[in-house]
Amino acid sequence: MTNDPVRIPTPARASWQRQLRDAVRDPAELAALLELPLDAIASGRAAGNFPLLVPRAYVARMRKGDPRDPLLLQVLPTALESVDVPGFTADPLAESEFADGGLVRKYRDRSLLITTGACPVHCRYCFRRSFPYADQLAARNDFADALERLARDGTKEAILSGGDPLSLGNARLESLLQRLAALPTLRRVRLHTRFPIVLPDRVDRGLVELLERTRVDVVVVLHTNHPREIDGDVAGALDALRGAGATLLNQSVLLRGINDDADTLAALSERLFECGTLPYYLHLLDPVAGAAHFDVDEPRAEALYRELLARLPGYLVPRLVREVPGQASKTPIRLGL
Ligand SMILES: *Cc1c(COP(=O)(O)O)cnc(C)c1O
Ligand code: SF4
């Protein structure tokens, strides 16, 4: 007989795949978890073909009882999405013109691969919410055509996008990285991902190890819009990515009612820096149908930007840009005098 205290086993955390399967898809359940009256989010049913999807790890960072929570607003479908607003269209970036076999080639020396249509979260303002993933998947025939084209182009940088490229499992991702690394002109692989933010357990040992093994330089461009998105688990995931040798950058979208104030944006930059991540872009919203209610007009964006310039060191100020189809790069917003 011993008098050892009873040990309550802590259940190991579920795999990221399991957490993704268990993500919240029902607005009524989200209301219950957040202790919100159902009518506060009832219009969440107006989701159409882009329904609610949010992992519980992300819901856990939302404030209970607050229908204006900046994390909730990023994922909650509302009736406003069905309002037709002139100038807001299905393909605001004319990607259908530039996409071919799952490659979007707009800029010199770098090409974007649509690796998957799957995302760990459905962001209501997403410019690819109506993207024809079925027609544009570089993953078709196991990336063979896309890789051949990258080789022919002499591409220096492959940008893995989607969807979210970390939706691919580690084995597929590593095989893709190996084949990219075999292209003689390829120097860098960039991953544009929201996974480490919304489901940080995606950064598992296998992912860290495969990133460590590749010969190419890896840049991870995160997508974070609000400082409260970065809790301890996210900080740990970013630390692991950095430990694997990746350079970490962040892009944000300027979103009305979510991060359109200088305090929030400055706090986001500071928090990112604490996690080894530099702010890269602050995008004006792409005018995609269903997202007009998030739009911040350009004069207001400029005013906010001036405030950021005045209060942050230069390296913590992201570049304020918008995407104009047909231009040779993202278009910097020039400040008037
Ligand atoms: C944004 C984007 C890139 C990357 O542009 P950078 O300015 O290098 O970050 C590349 N291809 C496409 C199609 C893009 O939309
Ligand atoms: S994770 Fe990225 S691609 Fe997916 S819905 Fe959000 S913004 Fe769009």
Coordinates of C-alpha atoms and ligand atoms in Angstrom, one line a residue:
M1 CA 0.0 0.0 0.0
T2 CA 1.3 3.4 -0.8
N3 CA -0.1 6.8 -0.1
D4 CA 0.8 8.3 -3.5
P5 CA -1.7 10.8 -4.6
V6 CA -4.1 9.7 -7.2
R7 CA -2.7 10.7 -10.6
I8 CA -5.2 12.0 -13.0
P9 CA -3.9 11.3 -16.4
T10 CA -3.9 14.3 -18.7
P11 CA -5.2 13.2 -22.0
A12 CA -2.7 13.9 -24.7
R13 CA -3.9 16.5 -27.1
A14 CA -5.6 15.2 -30.2
S15 CA -3.7 15.2 -33.5
W16 CA -4.2 18.3 -35.7
Q17 CA -6.2 16.2 -38.1
R18 CA -8.5 15.1 -35.4
Q19 CA -8.8 18.7 -34.1
L20 CA -9.7 19.8 -37.7
R21 CA -12.4 17.1 -37.9
D22 CA -13.8 18.3 -34.6
A23 CA -13.8 22.0 -35.7
V24 CA -17.0 24.0 -35.0
R25 CA -19.3 24.1 -38.1
D26 CA -22.6 24.9 -36.4
P27 CA -23.4 28.5 -35.6
A28 CA -25.7 27.4 -32.8
E29 CA -22.8 25.5 -31.2
L30 CA -20.5 28.5 -31.5
A31 CA -23.2 30.6 -29.8
A32 CA -23.4 28.1 -26.9
L33 CA -19.6 27.9 -26.5
L34 CA -19.4 31.7 -26.4
E35 CA -22.4 32.1 -24.1
L36 CA -24.0 34.3 -26.7
P37 CA -27.8 34.5 -27.3
L38 CA -28.5 32.5 -30.5
D39 CA -30.0 35.6 -32.2
A40 CA -26.7 37.4 -31.9
I41 CA -25.3 35.0 -34.5
A42 CA -28.4 33.5 -36.0
S43 CA -27.7 35.0 -39.4
G44 CA -24.7 32.7 -39.3
R45 CA -26.9 30.3 -41.3
A46 CA -26.7 32.5 -44.4
A47 CA -23.4 30.9 -45.2
G48 CA -24.1 29.4 -48.6
N49 CA -21.2 27.5 -50.0
F50 CA -18.7 28.9 -47.6
P51 CA -20.0 27.7 -44.3
L52 CA -18.7 28.4 -40.8
L53 CA -15.5 26.5 -40.0
V54 CA -13.4 27.3 -37.0
P55 CA -11.1 25.0 -34.8
R56 CA -11.8 24.9 -31.1
A57 CA -8.3 26.1 -30.4
Y58 CA -9.2 29.4 -32.0
V59 CA -12.6 29.6 -30.4
A60 CA -10.9 29.2 -27.0
R61 CA -9.2 32.6 -27.6
M62 CA -12.6 34.4 -28.2
R63 CA -14.1 36.4 -25.4
K64 CA -17.3 34.9 -24.0
G65 CA -20.4 37.0 -24.2
D66 CA -18.9 39.5 -26.7
P67 CA -20.7 39.5 -30.1
R68 CA -18.1 42.1 -31.4
D69 CA -15.1 39.9 -30.5
P70 CA -12.5 40.5 -33.2
L71 CA -11.7 36.8 -33.6
L72 CA -15.4 35.9 -33.8
L73 CA -16.1 38.5 -36.4
Q74 CA -13.4 37.0 -38.7
V75 CA -15.2 33.7 -38.9
L76 CA -18.9 34.3 -38.3
P77 CA -21.1 34.2 -41.4
T78 CA -23.6 37.0 -41.4
A79 CA -26.5 38.2 -43.6
L80 CA -24.4 41.1 -44.7
E81 CA -22.5 38.6 -47.0
S82 CA -25.6 38.3 -49.2
V83 CA -25.8 42.0 -49.9
D84 CA -24.7 42.9 -53.4
V85 CA -22.3 45.9 -53.3
P86 CA -21.2 47.4 -56.6
G87 CA -17.5 46.9 -57.2
F88 CA -17.3 43.8 -55.0
T89 CA -17.0 40.8 -57.3
A90 CA -16.3 37.0 -57.3
D91 CA -12.7 37.4 -58.7
P92 CA -11.5 40.8 -57.7
L93 CA -7.8 40.0 -58.4
A94 CA -8.5 38.5 -61.9
E95 CA -6.8 35.3 -60.8
S96 CA -8.7 33.4 -63.4
E97 CA -6.7 35.3 -66.0
F98 CA -3.4 34.5 -64.4
A99 CA -4.0 31.0 -63.2
D100 CA -3.1 28.0 -65.3
G101 CA -3.1 24.4 -64.1
G102 CA -2.9 25.6 -60.5
L103 CA -0.1 28.0 -60.9
V104 CA -0.7 31.7 -60.6
R105 CA 2.1 33.6 -62.3
K106 CA 1.8 37.3 -61.8
Y107 CA 5.2 38.4 -60.7
R108 CA 8.7 37.9 -61.9
D109 CA 10.8 35.0 -60.6
R110 CA 8.1 33.8 -58.2
S111 CA 5.1 31.7 -58.8
L112 CA 2.2 30.8 -56.6
L113 CA 0.9 27.2 -56.4
I114 CA -2.6 26.4 -55.5
T115 CA -1.7 23.3 -53.5
T116 CA -5.2 22.6 -52.1
G117 CA -8.6 24.1 -51.7
A118 CA -8.7 23.2 -48.0
C119 CA -8.4 25.6 -45.1
P120 CA -8.4 25.1 -41.3
V121 CA -10.8 28.0 -41.0
H122 CA -13.1 30.0 -43.2
C123 CA -12.2 33.7 -43.0
R124 CA -15.2 35.7 -44.1
Y125 CA -13.2 38.3 -46.0
C126 CA -11.2 35.7 -48.0
F127 CA -10.6 36.8 -51.6
R128 CA -10.5 33.2 -52.7
R129 CA -13.8 32.3 -51.2
S130 CA -15.2 31.8 -54.8
F131 CA -12.0 30.5 -56.3
P132 CA -12.6 27.6 -58.8
Y133 CA -10.4 25.1 -56.9
A134 CA -11.8 22.2 -58.8
D135 CA -10.2 23.6 -62.1
Q136 CA -7.1 25.1 -60.5
L137 CA -5.2 22.6 -58.5
A138 CA -1.5 22.2 -58.9
A139 CA -1.9 19.0 -56.9
R140 CA -3.6 17.4 -59.9
N141 CA -1.3 14.6 -61.3
D142 CA 0.8 15.0 -58.2
F143 CA 2.1 18.4 -59.1
A144 CA 3.9 17.1 -62.2
D145 CA 2.7 19.7 -64.6
A146 CA 3.2 22.6 -62.2
L147 CA 6.8 21.5 -61.4
E148 CA 7.6 21.1 -65.0
R149 CA 6.4 24.7 -65.7
L150 CA 8.3 26.0 -62.7
A151 CA 11.4 24.4 -64.2
R152 CA 10.8 25.8 -67.6
D153 CA 10.2 29.3 -66.2
G154 CA 13.4 29.2 -64.2
T155 CA 11.4 30.2 -61.1
K156 CA 13.5 31.3 -58.1
E157 CA 10.7 31.1 -55.5
A158 CA 7.7 28.8 -55.2
I159 CA 4.9 30.2 -53.1
L160 CA 2.8 27.4 -51.7
S161 CA -0.7 28.7 -51.2
G162 CA -4.3 27.4 -51.4
G163 CA -6.4 27.1 -49.5
D164 CA -3.8 26.5 -46.8
P165 CA -0.7 24.4 -47.9
L166 CA -0.3 23.0 -44.4
S167 CA -3.6 21.2 -45.1
L168 CA -1.3 18.7 -46.9
G169 CA 0.0 16.0 -44.7
N170 CA 3.7 16.0 -43.8
A171 CA 4.5 13.2 -46.2
R172 CA 3.0 15.0 -49.2
L173 CA 4.5 18.2 -48.2
E174 CA 7.9 16.7 -47.9
S175 CA 7.7 15.0 -51.2
L176 CA 6.7 18.3 -52.8
L177 CA 9.5 20.2 -51.1
Q178 CA 12.0 17.6 -52.3
R179 CA 10.9 17.9 -55.9
L180 CA 11.0 21.7 -55.6
A181 CA 14.4 21.6 -54.1
A182 CA 15.5 19.5 -57.1
L183 CA 14.7 22.3 -59.5
P184 CA 18.1 23.9 -60.3
T185 CA 16.9 27.6 -60.3
L186 CA 14.8 27.3 -57.2
R187 CA 16.2 29.0 -54.1
R188 CA 13.3 29.6 -51.8
V189 CA 10.0 28.0 -50.9
R190 CA 7.4 30.2 -49.2
L191 CA 4.4 28.9 -47.3
H192 CA 1.4 31.2 -46.9
T193 CA -0.5 29.8 -44.0
R194 CA -2.9 30.5 -41.3
F195 CA -2.6 27.1 -39.7
P196 CA 0.0 28.0 -37.0
I197 CA -2.4 30.7 -35.9
V198 CA -5.8 28.9 -35.9
L199 CA -4.6 25.4 -35.1
P200 CA -1.0 25.6 -33.7
D201 CA -0.8 21.9 -33.1
R202 CA -0.3 21.6 -36.9
V203 CA 3.3 22.5 -36.2
D204 CA 4.1 19.0 -35.1
R205 CA 7.4 17.3 -34.9
G206 CA 7.1 15.8 -38.4
L207 CA 6.6 19.3 -39.9
V208 CA 9.5 20.8 -38.0
E209 CA 11.8 17.9 -39.0
L210 CA 10.9 18.1 -42.7
L211 CA 11.6 21.8 -42.7
E212 CA 14.9 21.2 -41.1
R213 CA 15.9 18.7 -43.8
T214 CA 15.2 20.7 -46.9
R215 CA 18.1 22.3 -48.8
V216 CA 16.0 25.4 -49.9
D217 CA 15.4 28.4 -47.7
V218 CA 12.0 28.4 -46.2
V219 CA 10.0 31.5 -45.6
V220 CA 6.7 31.2 -43.7
V221 CA 4.3 34.0 -44.2
L222 CA 1.7 33.8 -41.5
H223 CA -1.7 35.5 -41.6
T224 CA -2.6 37.2 -38.3
N225 CA -4.9 40.1 -38.0
H226 CA -5.2 40.8 -34.3
P227 CA -2.8 40.4 -31.3
R228 CA -5.3 38.3 -29.4
E229 CA -4.8 35.6 -32.1
I230 CA -1.4 34.9 -30.6
D231 CA -1.6 32.9 -27.4
G232 CA 1.0 30.8 -25.7
D233 CA 0.4 27.8 -28.0
V234 CA 0.8 29.9 -31.1
A235 CA 3.9 31.5 -29.7
G236 CA 5.3 27.9 -29.2
A237 CA 4.4 26.9 -32.7
L238 CA 6.2 30.0 -34.1
D239 CA 9.2 29.3 -32.0
A240 CA 9.3 25.7 -33.4
L241 CA 9.1 27.0 -37.0
R242 CA 11.9 29.4 -36.3
G243 CA 13.9 26.6 -34.6
A244 CA 13.5 24.7 -37.9
G245 CA 15.3 27.5 -39.7
A246 CA 12.3 29.2 -41.3
T247 CA 12.1 33.0 -41.7
L248 CA 8.8 34.2 -40.3
L249 CA 6.8 37.1 -41.8
N250 CA 3.2 38.1 -41.3
Q251 CA 0.6 39.6 -43.5
S252 CA -2.7 41.1 -42.2
V253 CA -5.8 42.4 -43.9
L254 CA -7.1 45.7 -42.7
L255 CA -10.6 44.9 -41.5
R256 CA -13.3 47.3 -40.3
G257 CA -14.4 46.6 -36.7
I258 CA -11.6 44.1 -36.2
N259 CA -8.2 45.7 -36.5
D260 CA -8.8 49.2 -37.9
D261 CA -7.3 51.1 -35.1
A262 CA -3.7 52.1 -34.4
D263 CA -3.5 50.6 -30.9
T264 CA -4.5 47.1 -32.2
L265 CA -2.2 47.2 -35.2
A266 CA 0.8 48.5 -33.1
A267 CA 0.1 45.8 -30.5
L268 CA 0.0 43.2 -33.2
S269 CA 3.4 44.2 -34.6
E270 CA 4.9 44.2 -31.1
R271 CA 3.4 40.8 -30.3
L272 CA 4.7 39.4 -33.7
F273 CA 8.1 40.6 -32.9
E274 CA 8.1 38.9 -29.5
C275 CA 7.4 35.7 -31.5
G276 CA 10.3 36.2 -33.9
T277 CA 8.0 37.4 -36.8
L278 CA 8.3 40.6 -38.8
P279 CA 5.3 42.3 -40.2
Y280 CA 5.4 42.1 -43.9
Y281 CA 2.2 43.4 -45.5
L282 CA -0.9 45.2 -44.4
H283 CA -3.4 44.6 -47.2
L284 CA -6.3 46.8 -48.0
L285 CA -9.3 44.4 -48.4
D286 CA -9.6 42.9 -51.8
P287 CA -13.1 43.8 -53.1
V288 CA -14.6 40.3 -53.0
A289 CA -18.3 39.8 -53.1
G290 CA -19.7 39.2 -49.6
A291 CA -17.0 41.1 -47.7
A292 CA -17.9 44.8 -48.4
H293 CA -18.8 45.3 -44.7
F294 CA -15.1 44.8 -43.7
D295 CA -13.8 47.5 -46.0
V296 CA -11.8 50.4 -44.7
D297 CA -11.5 53.2 -47.1
E298 CA -8.2 54.5 -48.3
P299 CA -8.1 57.8 -46.5
R300 CA -8.8 56.1 -43.2
A301 CA -6.2 53.4 -44.0
E302 CA -3.6 56.2 -44.7
A303 CA -4.4 58.0 -41.5
L304 CA -3.9 54.7 -39.5
Y305 CA -0.7 54.0 -41.4
R306 CA 0.7 57.4 -40.5
E307 CA 0.0 56.7 -36.9
L308 CA 1.8 53.4 -37.1
L309 CA 4.8 55.1 -38.7
A310 CA 4.9 57.7 -35.9
R311 CA 4.8 55.2 -33.1
L312 CA 6.7 52.0 -34.2
P313 CA 10.3 51.4 -35.3
G314 CA 10.4 51.1 -39.0
Y315 CA 10.9 47.4 -39.0
L316 CA 7.7 46.9 -37.2
V317 CA 5.6 48.8 -39.7
P318 CA 4.2 46.5 -42.4
R319 CA 4.0 47.7 -46.0
L320 CA 0.5 49.1 -46.7
V321 CA -0.5 47.7 -50.1
R322 CA -3.4 46.7 -52.3
E323 CA -3.4 44.3 -55.1
V324 CA -4.2 45.8 -58.5
P325 CA -4.5 43.1 -61.2
G326 CA -2.1 43.6 -64.0
Q327 CA 0.6 45.4 -61.9
A328 CA 4.1 43.9 -61.6
S329 CA 3.9 43.7 -57.8
K330 CA 1.5 44.5 -54.9
T331 CA 0.8 48.3 -55.1
P332 CA 2.1 50.3 -52.2
I333 CA -0.3 52.9 -51.0
R334 CA 1.4 56.3 -51.3
L335 CA 0.8 58.7 -48.6
G336 CA -0.2 62.2 -49.7
L337 CA 1.6 65.1 -48.1
Ligands
LIG1 C1 1.0 38.3 -53.5 C2 1.4 37.3 -54.6 C3 2.8 36.9 -54.7 C4 3.8 37.3 -53.8 O1 4.1 38.7 -53.9 P1 5.3 39.3 -52.9 O2 5.2 40.7 -53.1 O3 6.6 38.7 -53.4 O4 5.0 38.8 -51.5 C5 3.1 36.1 -55.8 N1 2.2 35.7 -56.7 C6 0.9 36.1 -56.6 C7 -0.1 35.6 -57.6 C8 0.5 36.9 -55.5 O5 -0.8 37.2 -55.4
SF4_2 S1 -7.1 30.5 -44.3 FE1 -6.5 31.9 -46.0 S2 -7.3 31.0 -47.9 FE2 -8.3 30.0 -46.2 S3 -10.2 31.2 -45.9 FE3 -8.7 32.1 -44.5 S4 -7.8 33.8 -45.8 FE4 -8.8 32.4 -47.2

